[in-house]
Amino acid sequence: MARLQKAWRLFPVKGELASELSRKLNISRHIAQALINRGITDEQKAVEFLYAGMEHIADPYLLKDMGPAALRIAHALEAREKITIYGDYDVDGITACAILYKTLSRLEANVEFYIPDRQSEGYGLNIAALNNLKQTGTTLVITVDCGISAIKEIEAVQGQLDIIVTDHHQPPQQLPPALAIINPKQPGCAYPEKNLAGVGVAFKLCQALWQHYHGTGNSFFDYIEIVAIGTIADIVPLTGENRILVKLGLNRLLTTDNPGIKALVEVCGLTGKGIDSGSVGFVIAPRLNAVGRVSQAATGVELLLTNDSEYARELANLLDEENSARQAIEKLILAKAEEQLEAIELSTAKVLVLAGENWHSGVIGIVASRLVEKYYKPVIMISIQEGYGKGSCRSIPAFDIYTALSRCSDILTQFGGHHQAAGLTIPAENIPLLRERLQAIAKETLSAADYVPILTIDSVLALEEVNAAFIEQLACLEPYGFANPSPLFACRNVKLREKRLVGQQSRHLKLTLEHTSVNDVIAWNMGELSDNLTCNETIDMVFVPKYNEWQGHKKLQLTARDVRQSLDRQTQAKLNAIAPDRDCLSQVYLTLKRYNRSGLHDLSLRNISDNIFSNYKETLSERVIDLSLAILGELKLLTREFVEQDVFRIHLQPAPTTKLELTDSPTFRESIRLREEFLNQHI
């Protein structure tokens, strides 16, 4: 399959605001523009975003039910009751379980933990497990990362077990009859950060308990690196308090004294290297996740709890082996899925629904994500066992998979999830009907443009501006993750000196630019682009700048997210004959201002075109100039009055006092769409 072409979209340029932030914060205007693109538009918000620390972490007692929960736990501590932490088998649940266990142990609690088996028990509380905990002496259960929907399970043990629920998932309309529920999303909760991960909510409970016994000192932050791992792995927005927790945790990861984390970092080959959110999300977290997917998640908790360095190394190696096993299973299922796709007409398939006997249910979600990345279509992977299918669904931004499944609820046993990820159970005989229904829903709701992946570019910059100071300022925007992605930059018309394929099966593309500032480019998994690029010609590129460290050498390098040959003058002229962009509008408007200053108000499209060519050496078609005048009119920058068939009178209006947004013009939005459509055909 040919590589998917991507649409490039530039955030609206807010030059004046970016210049103001740049001056006040002493940062590059491109970094300022990146902040604006993330909704940070004033100095105070920018300072908080860039530099906020533990002093900005809110009081845990703002969480609804935190007071009663802390008092009940304190009573259990004093009475030496047996407390069991009931967790989940993913990284969020594993890390949440670990920090609560560590905190309660530090407070000398009689505490154990329980993680259900993914294959035999599934997610969340189950009555058999609760009854077993009761029979083995537990009197207080504290859930982490689960429990908010466990109404019947908690009802079944009412009066026999006290249950405190800590969770971050969306609460149902009816809440379970727990002793206390700590969830920032529940009605009536005043806590300002609504998007905590499960480990974040558990952290707040630990913080409240520590304050109950020891006041508000900072010694409690000893486990913050564990909080960071779980928060990154759960893909919650890395903004607000989540951003602070991750930033503090990543700093501590570099010097952690946790034997399990040290062993895991060593197994991952990260010892002595900088660890960022990408290292955690793509290297560390998958190994913790693997045990929950293919064996027992309790191993991950034990790794984070142990104080024995030798045992930690054994567990870390076991996690690494489990991750390799998970990768092998994933590779096998991916190959089987690709076999099925060979029999499908991909050009007409709107949703990919794939099913296989006994596919590992702990891995199919990962395979679905890989297929979405490759084909940019919604994917449902279904594992069939004993007449029923368990499915993992992953989608593209334009297709709300949860809403689509809601419309198919009559043929599903159960389902749940959100906009881009969901799970389902379905009778096996209904799978063809599900495929048919989803195809129809996608055909009804999606356009061809929705199947084009989009690269959203923060700013266009000259490579001369990429230097050590720029990289240092850029690092202040970290940690990157959901809701705070790594900024993407673009450069245009850079001469390509050399290209070569590198890596296994020539999967990667290495480029050398004819540029003195930075000339080294790596394009991961883009080897197939090589045939589209010509050396000694110019290219356009979307990239992330960073340092590449190799064998003690440190060098500026651009990591390309997409590369294409620059448009030649002939193609550029064709583009400028279709619809105007910002540059065209600027040329037309400045030309009109010059005419007005010289006292000329009656003009024709030919007059304006000739003047633009004379001043800018650009050829704009009369159609494009006419559209530009329409856009400027919609933005209330001018009025146009026809005095003859081809002659009109232009009256420029005073510039608005508020910042002008070109996208307020419907004609401009349509112009950008037409230009993108043309570019997608000429990449």
XYZ file of C-alpha atoms in Angstrom:
683
model
C 0.000 0.000 0.000
C 1.287 3.465 -0.903
C 2.056 5.757 1.979
C -0.872 7.954 3.002
C -0.542 11.551 1.911
C -0.996 14.063 4.688
C -2.634 17.473 4.609
C -0.550 20.291 6.086
C -2.478 22.875 8.067
C -0.942 25.936 9.678
C -2.402 27.339 12.881
C -3.763 30.883 12.346
C -0.791 33.236 12.604
C -1.280 35.753 15.414
C 1.735 37.931 14.791
C 1.003 40.840 17.117
C 0.094 38.641 20.077
C 3.086 36.361 19.444
C 5.418 39.366 19.301
C 3.979 40.687 22.577
C 4.437 37.342 24.380
C 7.881 36.968 22.839
C 8.946 40.339 24.212
C 7.455 39.862 27.688
C 8.810 36.334 28.178
C 12.061 36.812 26.238
C 11.358 33.828 24.007
C 11.304 33.218 20.268
C 8.136 34.423 18.532
C 7.741 30.871 17.178
C 7.699 29.483 20.733
C 5.220 32.231 21.651
C 3.046 31.224 18.692
C 3.151 27.592 19.894
C 1.882 28.731 23.311
C -0.930 30.699 21.664
C -1.853 27.635 19.611
C -2.352 25.787 22.924
C -4.748 28.443 24.215
C -2.149 30.288 26.312
C -2.604 33.898 25.299
C -1.480 36.052 28.225
C 1.704 36.447 30.239
C 0.372 35.038 33.524
C -0.971 31.842 31.935
C 2.269 31.440 29.993
C 4.416 31.784 33.121
C 2.253 29.225 34.948
C 2.434 26.834 32.002
C 6.196 27.139 31.650
C 7.281 27.308 35.276
C 4.503 26.059 37.625
C 5.711 23.681 40.354
C 4.387 21.874 43.407
C 3.065 25.131 44.862
C 0.327 24.965 42.192
C -0.904 21.501 43.251
C -4.377 21.914 44.751
C -5.584 20.912 48.221
C -6.709 17.248 48.091
C -9.567 17.989 50.482
C -11.296 19.930 47.689
C -12.216 16.509 46.289
C -15.714 15.458 47.281
C -15.739 12.712 49.979
C -12.017 13.096 50.685
C -12.660 13.990 54.328
C -14.814 10.919 55.135
C -12.435 8.670 53.171
C -9.359 9.879 55.059
C -11.105 9.501 58.432
C -12.264 5.949 57.627
C -8.741 4.943 56.574
C -7.288 6.570 59.692
C -9.717 4.534 61.813
C -8.622 1.350 59.983
C -4.982 2.191 60.675
C -5.605 2.686 64.382
C -7.699 -0.498 64.682
C -5.213 -2.546 62.621
C -7.969 -3.550 60.206
C -6.935 -5.350 57.057
C -7.102 -2.988 54.065
C -7.032 -4.294 50.491
C -6.290 -2.052 47.521
C -8.262 -3.258 44.506
C -6.544 -2.138 41.297
C -6.590 -2.494 37.537
C -4.226 -4.365 35.235
C -3.063 -1.428 33.079
C -0.173 0.934 33.888
C -2.502 3.517 35.432
C -3.955 0.891 37.789
C -0.565 -0.673 38.557
C 1.046 2.654 39.470
C -2.014 3.811 41.444
C -1.945 0.577 43.445
C 1.789 0.965 44.102
C 1.728 4.535 45.441
C -1.267 3.886 47.700
C 0.331 0.687 49.027
C 3.617 2.505 49.660
C 1.860 5.355 51.467
C -0.283 3.081 53.642
C 2.748 0.911 54.462
C 4.659 4.030 55.446
C 1.768 4.806 57.793
C 2.143 1.252 59.190
C -1.117 -0.076 57.787
C -2.082 -3.755 57.560
C -2.438 -3.621 53.767
C -2.541 -5.945 50.755
C -3.382 -5.400 47.101
C -5.456 -7.296 44.567
C -5.292 -7.027 40.767
C -7.915 -9.023 38.817
C -6.807 -11.306 35.994
C -7.521 -9.730 32.623
C -8.488 -12.959 30.869
C -10.598 -14.724 33.531
C -12.016 -11.802 35.551
C -11.939 -8.775 33.278
C -11.923 -5.133 34.287
C -13.101 -3.777 37.629
C -14.720 -5.166 40.744
C -16.273 -8.611 40.674
C -18.418 -10.197 43.387
C -16.396 -13.421 43.638
C -13.199 -11.485 44.328
C -14.899 -9.245 46.905
C -16.349 -12.263 48.716
C -12.934 -13.873 48.768
C -11.353 -10.721 50.229
C -14.038 -10.637 52.916
C -13.414 -14.286 53.822
C -9.669 -13.676 54.159
C -10.175 -10.907 56.705
C -10.419 -7.685 54.710
C -12.798 -5.104 56.185
C -11.931 -2.075 54.030
C -11.436 -2.103 50.246
C -10.009 0.917 48.441
C -10.347 0.818 44.664
C -7.896 2.559 42.364
C -8.654 3.337 38.705
C -11.945 1.415 38.880
C -15.237 1.077 40.753
C -17.272 4.077 39.622
C -19.728 1.865 37.693
C -19.691 -1.151 40.068
C -23.211 -0.647 41.424
C -24.335 -4.275 41.720
C -20.931 -5.492 42.934
C -20.806 -2.975 45.804
C -24.484 -3.547 46.624
C -23.739 -7.272 46.971
C -21.277 -6.705 49.850
C -22.997 -3.793 51.595
C -22.843 -4.201 55.359
C -20.018 -6.729 54.993
C -17.224 -4.641 53.438
C -16.615 -0.898 53.515
C -15.575 0.272 50.064
C -13.907 3.557 49.136
C -13.905 4.161 45.395
C -11.125 6.199 43.796
C -11.583 6.494 40.043
C -11.309 8.968 37.184
C -13.666 7.477 34.604
C -16.912 9.215 33.684
C -19.481 8.480 36.432
C -22.814 6.903 35.442
C -26.069 8.635 36.341
C -26.483 6.302 39.334
C -23.430 6.077 41.580
C -22.532 2.920 43.524
C -23.416 2.794 47.267
C -19.793 3.099 48.422
C -18.715 4.534 51.763
C -16.938 7.323 49.841
C -16.385 8.128 46.173
C -13.355 10.173 45.150
C -13.641 11.141 41.508
C -13.187 14.736 40.278
C -15.754 14.138 37.514
C -18.616 13.285 39.862
C -21.400 15.854 40.374
C -20.756 18.283 43.197
C -16.975 17.853 43.235
C -15.192 21.214 43.479
C -11.714 19.960 42.595
C -10.318 22.202 39.817
C -8.451 19.492 37.847
C -11.072 17.236 36.291
C -8.708 15.232 34.089
C -6.551 13.401 36.626
C -5.528 9.870 35.725
C -6.445 7.042 38.102
C -2.966 7.316 39.615
C -3.553 11.051 40.002
C -6.710 10.459 42.047
C -4.889 7.862 44.167
C -2.092 10.404 44.626
C -4.600 12.917 46.013
C -5.814 10.345 48.547
C -2.202 9.679 49.576
C -1.591 13.418 49.828
C -4.663 13.840 52.056
C -3.593 10.970 54.334
C -0.073 12.363 54.641
C -1.476 15.793 55.520
C -3.757 14.185 58.102
C -0.747 12.763 59.946
C 2.175 15.008 59.007
C 0.912 18.368 57.729
C 1.668 19.808 54.313
C 5.414 19.130 53.947
C 6.978 18.062 50.672
C 8.433 14.735 51.831
C 5.297 13.047 50.509
C 6.452 13.682 46.909
C 8.881 10.756 47.214
C 6.686 8.668 44.868
C 6.072 11.331 42.237
C 8.014 9.458 39.516
C 5.503 6.578 39.808
C 2.656 9.088 39.416
C 4.315 10.455 36.264
C 4.624 6.999 34.672
C 0.924 6.201 35.207
C -0.267 9.645 34.106
C 1.707 9.533 30.845
C 0.653 5.943 30.126
C -3.060 6.712 30.557
C -2.949 9.464 27.898
C -4.790 12.076 29.944
C -4.316 15.756 28.987
C -0.841 16.927 30.010
C -2.123 20.313 31.062
C -2.903 21.853 34.457
C -2.050 19.677 37.441
C -1.275 16.643 35.280
C 1.482 18.631 33.590
C 2.989 19.587 36.967
C 2.862 16.012 38.291
C 4.546 14.669 35.156
C 7.164 17.424 35.055
C 8.124 16.830 38.700
C 8.041 13.075 38.215
C 10.249 13.100 35.117
C 12.833 15.176 36.977
C 12.827 12.645 39.814
C 13.064 9.693 37.416
C 16.607 10.766 36.583
C 17.713 10.249 40.217
C 15.123 7.765 41.502
C 16.073 5.515 44.400
C 13.239 3.079 43.603
C 15.013 -0.254 42.877
C 12.250 -1.456 40.554
C 12.246 1.667 38.413
C 16.060 1.713 38.304
C 16.071 -1.909 37.119
C 13.371 -1.208 34.535
C 15.241 1.850 33.219
C 18.360 -0.315 32.887
C 16.506 -3.101 31.050
C 15.064 -0.489 28.685
C 18.557 0.804 27.864
C 17.797 4.272 29.255
C 20.403 4.406 32.024
C 22.385 7.629 31.788
C 20.098 9.054 29.104
C 17.538 11.813 29.306
C 14.078 10.414 30.057
C 11.136 12.344 28.640
C 7.435 11.597 28.262
C 8.149 9.763 24.999
C 10.631 7.446 26.752
C 8.011 6.666 29.380
C 5.110 6.270 26.967
C 6.868 4.166 24.331
C 9.602 2.334 26.241
C 8.920 2.048 29.987
C 5.109 1.875 30.094
C 4.721 -0.925 27.479
C 6.803 -3.238 29.675
C 4.593 -2.551 32.699
C 1.545 -2.941 30.502
C 2.709 -6.226 29.001
C 2.263 -8.236 32.204
C -1.333 -7.089 32.464
C -1.967 -8.035 28.844
C -0.375 -11.489 28.673
C 0.104 -12.684 32.286
C -0.308 -11.191 35.788
C -0.301 -7.417 36.401
C 0.612 -8.031 40.061
C 4.194 -8.531 38.862
C 4.279 -4.866 37.817
C 3.097 -3.745 41.254
C 5.698 -5.955 42.950
C 8.422 -4.377 40.812
C 7.450 -0.889 41.985
C 7.191 -2.000 45.633
C 10.309 -4.102 46.140
C 13.330 -2.770 48.036
C 15.493 -5.723 46.926
C 17.704 -4.700 43.981
C 18.382 -8.289 42.917
C 14.685 -9.192 42.948
C 13.967 -5.947 41.078
C 16.357 -7.006 38.299
C 14.632 -10.404 38.068
C 11.211 -8.766 37.799
C 12.425 -6.159 35.297
C 13.838 -8.920 33.093
C 10.555 -10.807 33.407
C 8.644 -7.698 32.291
C 11.018 -7.321 29.364
C 10.407 -10.963 28.379
C 6.646 -10.500 28.690
C 6.900 -7.426 26.493
C 8.746 -9.468 23.883
C 6.038 -12.136 24.142
C 3.386 -9.448 23.738
C 5.197 -8.118 20.653
C 5.342 -11.624 19.144
C 1.603 -12.142 19.723
C 0.908 -8.684 18.338
C 2.988 -9.388 15.230
C 1.133 -12.661 14.620
C -2.318 -11.088 14.979
C -1.275 -8.116 12.838
C -0.184 -10.508 10.072
C -3.549 -12.326 10.243
C -5.389 -9.008 10.137
C -3.373 -7.916 7.091
C -4.295 -11.215 5.378
C -7.962 -10.370 5.851
C -7.383 -6.850 4.524
C -5.948 -8.270 1.296
C -9.433 -9.588 0.506
C -11.056 -6.192 1.144
C -11.380 -3.326 -1.341
C -9.662 -0.758 0.871
C -10.509 2.190 -1.354
C -14.233 1.735 -0.650
C -14.076 0.363 2.922
C -15.129 3.086 5.356
C -14.578 1.078 8.560
C -12.327 -1.973 8.964
C -14.036 -4.708 11.023
C -11.719 -7.710 11.457
C -12.370 -10.877 13.473
C -10.439 -14.024 14.316
C -10.771 -17.080 16.500
C -8.972 -16.797 19.859
C -7.068 -13.620 19.080
C -5.473 -12.487 22.346
C -7.889 -9.957 23.855
C -5.072 -8.161 25.649
C -3.291 -7.325 22.386
C -5.998 -6.609 19.800
C -6.331 -2.979 20.953
C -2.671 -2.349 20.118
C -3.090 -3.979 16.704
C -6.179 -1.833 16.051
C -4.154 1.300 16.842
C -1.397 0.234 14.428
C -3.913 -0.360 11.652
C -5.531 3.048 12.223
C -2.087 4.625 11.964
C -1.357 2.778 8.719
C -4.712 3.057 6.924
C -6.289 6.081 8.686
C -9.677 4.408 8.950
C -11.683 3.330 12.023
C -10.722 -0.226 13.032
C -12.561 -2.840 15.127
C -10.549 -5.944 16.066
C -12.701 -8.799 17.426
C -11.513 -11.948 19.188
C -14.066 -14.784 18.913
C -14.330 -17.351 21.696
C -17.204 -19.746 22.385
C -19.633 -17.981 20.086
C -18.970 -14.439 21.320
C -16.629 -11.743 20.114
C -14.742 -9.316 22.341
C -13.736 -6.246 20.379
C -11.349 -3.318 20.714
C -12.200 -0.264 18.634
C -9.919 2.606 17.598
C -11.021 5.489 15.420
C -9.972 8.645 13.582
C -10.917 12.105 14.935
C -13.812 12.626 12.512
C -15.625 9.387 13.446
C -17.142 9.093 16.922
C -16.892 5.345 17.458
C -18.860 5.396 20.728
C -21.831 7.155 19.075
C -21.625 4.757 16.133
C -21.735 1.754 18.471
C -24.712 3.327 20.272
C -26.598 3.156 16.983
C -25.746 -0.569 16.810
C -26.589 -1.362 20.440
C -29.440 -3.704 19.475
C -26.957 -6.214 18.006
C -24.323 -5.829 20.753
C -24.238 -7.601 24.115
C -22.477 -4.641 25.678
C -20.170 -1.773 24.740
C -18.452 1.240 26.279
C -15.768 3.797 25.624
C -15.425 7.267 24.191
C -14.903 9.247 20.979
C -11.834 7.470 19.561
C -11.571 4.242 21.584
C -14.151 1.707 22.725
C -14.741 -1.911 23.600
C -17.612 -4.256 22.799
C -19.016 -7.739 23.221
C -21.077 -9.203 20.375
C -22.605 -12.554 19.409
C -20.332 -13.928 16.677
C -23.216 -14.293 14.205
C -23.856 -10.500 14.419
C -20.351 -9.462 13.311
C -21.221 -9.249 9.543
C -24.249 -7.098 10.416
C -22.086 -4.848 12.618
C -19.663 -4.397 9.707
C -22.547 -3.502 7.392
C -24.104 -1.055 9.874
C -20.822 0.743 10.609
C -20.082 1.032 6.884
C -23.437 2.747 6.389
C -22.947 5.092 9.368
C -19.477 6.106 8.166
C -20.719 6.644 4.611
C -23.470 8.858 5.977
C -21.281 10.928 8.321
C -17.790 11.126 6.758
C -16.434 12.853 3.669
C -13.338 11.985 1.640
C -11.438 14.763 3.443
C -12.052 13.041 6.792
C -9.844 10.144 5.655
C -6.827 12.396 5.090
C -4.460 12.571 8.089
C -3.642 16.138 9.076
C -0.349 17.599 10.259
C -1.124 20.762 12.196
C 1.870 23.095 11.977
C 2.607 25.573 14.750
C 4.789 27.942 12.748
C 6.807 28.293 9.554
C 10.397 29.233 10.323
C 13.724 29.682 8.597
C 16.325 27.071 9.516
C 18.710 29.876 10.549
C 16.476 30.303 13.602
C 17.008 26.706 14.781
C 19.919 26.929 17.226
C 20.864 25.952 20.783
C 18.860 28.810 22.330
C 15.766 27.834 20.333
C 16.025 24.172 21.429
C 16.447 25.267 25.055
C 13.314 27.432 24.882
C 11.415 24.673 23.117
C 12.228 22.283 25.979
C 10.256 24.566 28.326
C 7.058 23.387 26.591
C 7.685 19.799 27.704
C 6.432 17.358 28.854
C 4.561 16.580 25.665
C 1.521 14.377 25.441
C -2.218 14.468 24.894
C -3.504 18.103 24.730
C 0.114 19.338 24.711
C 1.673 17.757 21.624
C 5.233 18.426 20.563
C 5.191 21.585 18.408
C 5.574 21.007 14.679
C 7.417 23.483 12.496
C 7.711 23.798 8.751
C 10.367 25.123 6.405
C 10.075 25.800 2.697
C 12.366 25.753 -0.302
C 15.397 24.175 1.380
C 17.898 22.613 -1.028
C 18.340 18.838 -0.677
C 21.973 17.795 -1.081
C 21.847 14.067 -0.354
C 19.392 11.278 0.485
C 19.900 7.674 1.561
C 17.915 4.801 3.041
C 18.924 3.455 6.464
C 17.770 0.820 8.958
C 16.359 -2.660 8.530
C 14.636 -3.162 5.167
C 15.588 0.466 4.321
C 12.620 1.687 6.350
C 14.048 5.087 7.296
C 15.163 8.063 5.231
C 18.276 10.133 5.986
C 18.563 13.551 4.336
C 21.385 16.071 4.160
C 20.422 19.679 3.464
C 22.529 22.314 1.812
C 22.355 24.577 4.839
C 24.927 25.939 7.266
C 22.715 26.172 10.369
C 21.313 22.651 10.499
C 21.630 20.077 7.719
C 20.933 16.667 9.310
C 17.434 15.171 8.887
C 16.014 11.792 9.886
C 12.590 10.657 8.659
C 11.560 7.516 10.539
C 9.524 4.932 8.584
C 9.484 7.152 5.484
C 11.879 5.229 3.250
C 9.285 5.034 0.478
C 9.416 8.850 0.130
C 12.920 8.658 -1.328
C 11.676 8.130 -4.889
C 9.605 11.327 -4.657
C 12.557 13.557 -3.740
C 15.203 14.932 -6.103
C 18.644 15.954 -4.899
C 19.878 19.465 -5.738
C 16.250 20.612 -5.817
C 14.319 22.280 -2.996
C 12.036 20.519 -0.520
C 9.404 21.562 2.025
C 9.372 19.793 5.362
C 7.375 19.474 8.601
C 9.726 18.684 11.460
C 10.627 18.716 15.140
C 14.116 20.049 15.981
C 16.157 18.306 18.674
C 19.637 17.189 19.621
C 20.831 13.769 18.509
C 23.379 12.226 20.893
C 25.455 9.355 19.527
C 28.693 7.932 20.921
C 29.389 11.052 22.941
C 28.662 13.467 20.080
C 25.783 15.935 20.249
C 24.381 17.365 17.035
C 21.353 19.397 15.989
C 18.988 17.251 13.977
C 15.545 17.650 12.451
C 13.098 14.770 12.866
C 10.871 15.004 9.798
C 7.163 14.250 10.085
C 6.612 14.754 6.370
C 8.719 15.813 3.382
C 7.703 16.823 -0.117
C 9.333 18.401 -3.127
C 8.787 22.150 -3.244
C 6.411 23.380 -5.898
C 8.154 24.553 -9.036
C 7.322 28.037 -10.320
C 4.916 26.633 -12.890
C 2.948 24.638 -10.307
C 3.028 27.571 -7.875
C 1.564 29.756 -10.601
C -1.207 27.189 -11.142
C -1.911 27.211 -7.406
C -2.072 31.001 -7.337
C -4.575 30.859 -10.174
C -6.983 28.742 -8.115
C -7.558 30.632 -4.860
C -5.748 33.165 -2.651
C -3.743 32.413 0.467
C -2.493 34.849 3.123
C 0.399 36.032 0.935
C -1.928 36.760 -1.996
C -4.291 38.695 0.271
C -1.404 40.704 1.678
C -0.175 41.609 -1.815
C -3.659 42.698 -2.938
C -4.319 44.736 0.214
C -0.950 46.518 0.137
C -1.446 47.294 -3.557
C -4.847 48.841 -2.805
C -3.323 50.953 -0.027
C -0.688 52.282 -2.449
C -3.371 53.138 -5.001
C -5.443 54.940 -2.339
C -2.445 56.955 -1.131
C -1.839 58.111 -4.695
C -5.495 59.133 -5.027
C -6.577 56.311 -7.343
C -9.864 54.662 -6.330
C -11.327 53.439 -9.640
C -9.552 50.205 -10.568
C -9.852 47.017 -12.581
C -8.669 43.491 -11.853
C -6.050 43.915 -14.613
C -4.696 47.096 -12.938
C -4.183 45.258 -9.663
C -2.664 42.175 -11.340
C -0.146 44.267 -13.306
C 0.856 46.218 -10.189
C 1.384 43.036 -8.153
C 3.604 41.562 -10.857
C 5.570 44.818 -11.044
C 6.149 44.951 -7.270
C 6.270 41.280 -6.214
C 7.143 39.422 -9.441
C 4.108 37.222 -8.740
C 1.388 36.446 -11.259
C -2.069 36.400 -9.685
C -5.021 35.535 -11.856
C -7.936 37.941 -12.068
C -10.067 35.229 -10.445
C -7.767 35.126 -7.424
C -7.733 38.920 -7.149
C -11.541 38.962 -7.347
C -11.747 36.360 -4.569
C -9.244 38.376 -2.520
C -11.439 41.475 -2.800
C -14.437 39.391 -1.705
C -12.520 38.142 1.355
C -11.344 41.650 2.285
C -14.940 42.784 1.934
C -16.207 39.989 4.228
C -13.594 41.075 6.762
C -14.950 44.652 6.487
C -11.590 46.015 5.315
C -13.076 47.530 2.161
C -16.201 48.145 0.140
C -16.367 47.726 -3.647
C -18.742 49.648 -5.926
C -18.898 48.957 -9.689
C -18.834 52.091 -11.875
C -18.470 50.253 -15.216
C -18.525 46.604 -16.300
C -14.849 45.957 -15.441
C -14.122 49.006 -13.281
C -14.949 49.369 -9.611
C -14.373 51.916 -6.887
C -12.543 50.732 -3.763
C -13.073 52.349 -0.365
C -10.681 51.080 2.292
C -12.162 50.959 5.779
C -10.336 51.735 9.047
C -8.484 48.719 10.421
C -10.468 46.959 13.185
C -9.438 47.518 16.801
C -9.554 43.785 17.532
C -7.192 41.230 16.014
C -8.278 40.203 12.528
C -8.906 36.495 11.889
C -8.861 35.596 8.186
C -10.786 32.413 8.923
C -13.805 34.581 9.823
C -14.279 34.914 6.057
C -16.232 31.997 4.498
C -14.579 32.705 1.135
C -11.103 32.461 2.701
C -11.970 29.126 4.346
C -13.145 27.793 0.989
C -9.982 29.143 -0.689
C -7.765 27.255 1.744
C -9.760 24.075 1.101
C -9.298 24.460 -2.679
C -5.553 25.063 -2.308
C -5.133 22.017 -0.043
C -7.075 19.895 -2.517
C -4.711 21.002 -5.304
C -1.604 20.443 -3.172
C -2.706 16.932 -2.189
C -2.759 16.066 -5.892
C 0.718 17.508 -6.478
C 2.746 16.186 -3.538
